């Protein structure tokens, strides 16, 4: 090649490099504008991942696309054994794209899990989705609020709600796992804030390393929103919402606040474990102790969420109605009265309050009539528990007639709810526990020296029911 | 024959000279040894075995495929470019034998590499599965490390019914050919629905000719029902009650099963083999006690899987199909290098491969009968001229690709399905004899007509 040609080529190279440099600036500007993540920002990534992301450059997208196509093809054919690996590769090729993490985890937790019949198989996929977000996504995108929101949602909705046929299994499994790590107590994290014994230290390590939860943050949450039952999924949902909230920018906070308040509402409805036995799903009841905290949360939300204030107000009013009624049916009349007054004061035009003429008893009775026609399993269960509690209370007060009346009402409500299912219809998901089990749980609850009836009432009740005297504390 | 051996030997020497053999050997060893250590699976032994089989065999196929193309292009094109072929061509050997010898050389080389890596994969599978608990081993022996064939109910021929209904409708309607096609499809679905749908509180019976499964009965091996159903009103996350009665008056045993199964996915469950009647018929009844209608598709709604043989022979047949593909690739590579230089031949063959791997896109265009799409309102082709040119080309490509891709040995192995001797034979016919034959005919003709003495100057 002659000299002139070489010089010409070198000039060409320089020209193209300058052009590339110039266009790179424009591309970088555009990236910033549309908030595309920068690979150079990738933190906490293992060397192999950093190498792959840089070495493959723009080809990463093409490879990721091919993997997506394969994943969807396999899913169409109901072949799932490769999904974990494909999701791992896809997310590792695009670790800073939050949508990739969200889609892959949602796919496993919601779309793939339901393809299996065995609850064990379903649970494995639900956990795969949760682990993908909790263990990997948060490692690479620690400041991404939507990932926290999604993680919280999986706990609150997939495990906590009753839409999945296997929800009881999920709840049981999660309860067992947290029960082990929290030392058999709903507030077992307290021992793990400053663990003293070796056993506590081991549990604290598991909580931090496996479940990625900090006991000190749990304590902070409990003080603000609790007391929560940490063995239930909604408490974990609140945890992830709260952690995300700390890292979120102003405009992203709303989604995290919502998930916290929704989870608190669930915690209020059934956030207390009444009774748990090995190999059985624990029996839940409403956590009436957190009514003031839930109310406070709603008020904060109303103050913060100006745009959708009407929606929040409606939710708040519904919560107050429910709180009054739950307190009433659980024989906590004083508190019910207090919150009923608050409801009247806050929402004087409320149809239900007006319909009851501002009278608590009328309000409660009307709600019972409505509730009996409802299909909400948690609500019905809570009514039955409330009636049974009343039954034992009147028995302790020596009013057997009334006690029998409430007992019969509870039984009738149970029968009426269960009779809605026709033979062959799937009922496990939304069926109530056996009546005897509910009754036994309520009795255990009211006889509990810590949280049950007053000592005199407990003693009377034990005599009436021919139960042995309460064991004395040494 | 001696001349052929000489060319085969020269091809082997060239492969070792290129050091390709060593590189591929190292890569194959990595695929077999390292892959199982790094792959993530669904957490079950079955899933792990399936992914292991899929990934190791796919990697082996990909590595050997690329190296075969590279070597095929290199061995002939370089010989021509570097004028070494002139030394061979002046010997008393016809040109077709030179070409054929190189092809055989590549085939034997692939046989060796595939044999060794296949043996490693097999050994690894057996070794790892032996370490599993007995229950898991049982699952693997029955569902993955096995060769199972399948039986289905005879699908009734709906064509006559569909045509009759269509003709009746056409008496009162004036439709364009496209609309007639759509209407035919619609009627077909309606006719099928009568067979597929099980309304609430109704029963559906399948009678399957199960004589082929009698060997499984003799061996006491379970047979498997593989089912998939849809429901009219699905609820996310719900399962549906499936009441089964399997067996008939002529069978030794009749079993009744009550299951709750998820919709829109495959389920496999074992049933004792003696539910098959003495007349060789397997009668299966399903009762729908759900609140919604249930639909079992005719093609994949219910299938009976039965033991037909061991895993080893199935594995060998799968490797043979992979070998047939490699034979075809070698022929394509050699054909390209018969008239192109090495870099151009390598580039061209790789491009053709990518083009063929995109056949799914072409297939969907062929199914939709348009490449450039249709107007949503009028349903007419947006670019009918281009469609009329492209569609025949796509159809031809899809047909050619289907000849080679009709067999999925890796898929079959990972789901424990039999690759029958008949399938193996037809794969040989289609891939090696037909496609390989065409490629070699083109290659030999081009090589025969090529002026070898001037090639080196380029």
Coordinates of C-alpha atoms in Angstrom, one line a residue, chain B residues 122-287:
Chain B
X122 CA -24.5 -40.4 29.5
X123 CA -22.0 -41.4 32.2
X124 CA -22.5 -38.1 34.0
X125 CA -26.3 -38.6 34.0
X126 CA -26.1 -42.1 35.3
X127 CA -23.5 -41.2 37.9
X128 CA -25.5 -38.2 39.2
X129 CA -28.8 -40.0 39.2
X130 CA -27.4 -42.9 41.2
X131 CA -26.6 -40.5 44.0
X132 CA -30.2 -39.3 44.3
X133 CA -32.6 -40.7 46.9
X134 CA -34.5 -43.8 45.8
X135 CA -37.8 -41.9 45.3
X136 CA -36.1 -39.4 43.0
X137 CA -34.4 -42.1 41.1
X138 CA -37.7 -43.8 40.6
X139 CA -39.2 -40.6 39.2
X140 CA -36.2 -40.2 36.8
X141 CA -36.4 -43.9 35.7
X142 CA -40.1 -43.6 35.0
X143 CA -40.3 -40.1 33.5
X144 CA -36.9 -38.9 32.2
X145 CA -34.3 -41.7 31.9
X146 CA -36.7 -43.8 29.8
X147 CA -38.1 -44.1 26.4
X148 CA -41.8 -43.7 26.4
X149 CA -44.2 -43.7 23.4
X150 CA -47.6 -42.2 23.3
X151 CA -51.1 -43.2 22.3
X152 CA -54.0 -40.9 21.6
X153 CA -57.6 -41.3 20.7
X154 CA -58.2 -41.4 17.0
X155 CA -59.1 -37.9 15.9
X156 CA -62.3 -38.1 13.9
X157 CA -62.2 -36.8 10.4
X158 CA -64.3 -33.6 10.4
X159 CA -63.6 -32.6 6.9
X160 CA -66.8 -34.0 5.4
X161 CA -68.9 -32.4 8.1
X162 CA -67.1 -29.0 7.7
X163 CA -67.5 -29.0 3.9
X164 CA -71.2 -29.9 4.2
X165 CA -71.9 -27.0 6.6
X166 CA -69.7 -24.7 4.6
X167 CA -71.5 -25.5 1.4
X168 CA -74.9 -24.9 3.0
X169 CA -73.8 -21.5 4.3
X170 CA -72.3 -20.6 0.9
X171 CA -75.6 -21.1 -0.7
X172 CA -76.9 -17.9 1.0
X173 CA -73.6 -16.0 1.2
X174 CA -71.2 -14.4 -1.3
X175 CA -67.7 -14.3 0.1
X176 CA -64.2 -13.6 -1.1
X177 CA -61.7 -16.6 -1.0
X178 CA -60.1 -15.2 2.2
X179 CA -63.5 -14.9 3.9
X180 CA -64.3 -18.5 2.8
X181 CA -61.0 -19.6 4.4
X182 CA -61.9 -17.9 7.7
X183 CA -65.4 -19.3 7.6
X184 CA -64.1 -22.8 7.1
X185 CA -61.8 -22.4 10.1
X186 CA -64.7 -21.1 12.2
X187 CA -66.9 -24.0 11.2
X188 CA -64.1 -26.5 11.9
X189 CA -63.7 -25.1 15.4
X190 CA -67.4 -25.4 16.0
X191 CA -67.5 -29.0 14.9
X192 CA -64.4 -29.7 17.0
X193 CA -65.9 -28.0 20.0
X194 CA -68.6 -30.7 20.2
X195 CA -65.9 -33.3 20.8
X196 CA -63.7 -31.2 23.0
X197 CA -66.0 -29.5 25.5
X198 CA -67.3 -31.3 28.6
X199 CA -70.1 -29.1 29.9
X200 CA -70.8 -28.9 33.7
X201 CA -72.1 -32.2 35.1
X202 CA -71.3 -34.1 31.8
X203 CA -69.0 -36.9 31.1
X204 CA -66.4 -37.5 28.4
X205 CA -65.1 -40.9 27.3
X206 CA -61.9 -41.7 25.5
X207 CA -61.4 -45.2 24.1
X208 CA -57.8 -45.7 23.1
X209 CA -56.4 -48.6 21.2
X210 CA -53.6 -49.6 23.7
X211 CA -52.3 -52.8 22.3
X212 CA -48.9 -51.3 21.8
X213 CA -48.7 -50.7 25.6
X214 CA -49.1 -54.4 26.4
X215 CA -45.4 -54.8 26.8
X216 CA -45.5 -52.3 29.6
X217 CA -48.3 -54.4 31.2
X218 CA -46.1 -57.5 31.0
X219 CA -43.2 -55.6 32.6
X220 CA -45.5 -54.2 35.3
X221 CA -44.4 -50.7 34.3
X222 CA -46.9 -47.9 35.0
X223 CA -48.5 -46.1 32.2
X224 CA -48.9 -42.3 32.4
X225 CA -51.8 -40.1 31.5
X226 CA -50.7 -36.8 30.2
X227 CA -53.5 -34.3 30.2
X228 CA -54.2 -30.7 29.5
X229 CA -57.5 -28.8 29.8
X230 CA -58.9 -25.4 29.5
X231 CA -61.9 -24.0 31.4
X232 CA -64.6 -21.6 30.1
X233 CA -64.3 -19.2 33.0
X234 CA -60.8 -19.4 34.4
X235 CA -59.9 -18.0 37.8
X236 CA -56.3 -17.1 38.3
X237 CA -54.6 -19.5 40.7
X238 CA -57.5 -21.9 40.9
X239 CA -57.5 -25.6 40.5
X240 CA -60.4 -27.7 39.1
X241 CA -61.9 -31.0 40.2
X242 CA -61.1 -33.9 37.9
X243 CA -62.9 -37.1 38.4
X244 CA -61.5 -40.0 36.5
X245 CA -62.6 -43.6 36.0
X246 CA -60.0 -45.6 34.2
X247 CA -60.5 -49.1 33.0
X248 CA -63.5 -51.1 31.7
X249 CA -65.3 -54.4 32.1
X250 CA -62.6 -56.2 30.3
X251 CA -59.7 -54.9 32.4
X252 CA -58.3 -56.5 35.5
X253 CA -58.6 -53.3 37.4
X254 CA -60.7 -50.2 37.3
X255 CA -59.5 -47.2 39.2
X256 CA -61.2 -44.0 40.2
X257 CA -59.2 -40.9 40.9
X258 CA -60.2 -37.5 42.3
X259 CA -57.8 -34.8 41.6
X260 CA -57.6 -31.0 41.7
X261 CA -55.6 -29.8 38.8
X262 CA -54.6 -26.5 37.4
X263 CA -55.9 -25.5 33.9
X264 CA -53.9 -24.7 30.8
X265 CA -50.9 -26.8 31.6
X266 CA -49.8 -30.4 31.2
X267 CA -50.2 -32.9 34.0
X268 CA -48.8 -36.4 34.1
X269 CA -49.9 -39.0 36.5
X270 CA -49.2 -42.8 36.7
X271 CA -51.9 -45.4 36.5
X272 CA -51.4 -49.2 36.9
X273 CA -51.0 -50.9 33.5
X274 CA -53.7 -53.5 34.1
X275 CA -56.4 -50.9 33.5
X276 CA -56.0 -51.8 29.9
X277 CA -58.7 -54.3 28.9
X278 CA -58.1 -57.8 27.6
X279 CA -59.2 -56.5 24.2
X280 CA -56.3 -54.0 24.2
X281 CA -58.7 -51.1 24.7
X282 CA -58.1 -48.4 27.4
X283 CA -61.3 -46.7 28.4
X284 CA -60.9 -43.4 30.3
X285 CA -63.9 -41.4 31.6
X286 CA -63.8 -37.9 32.9
X287 CA -66.7 -36.3 34.8

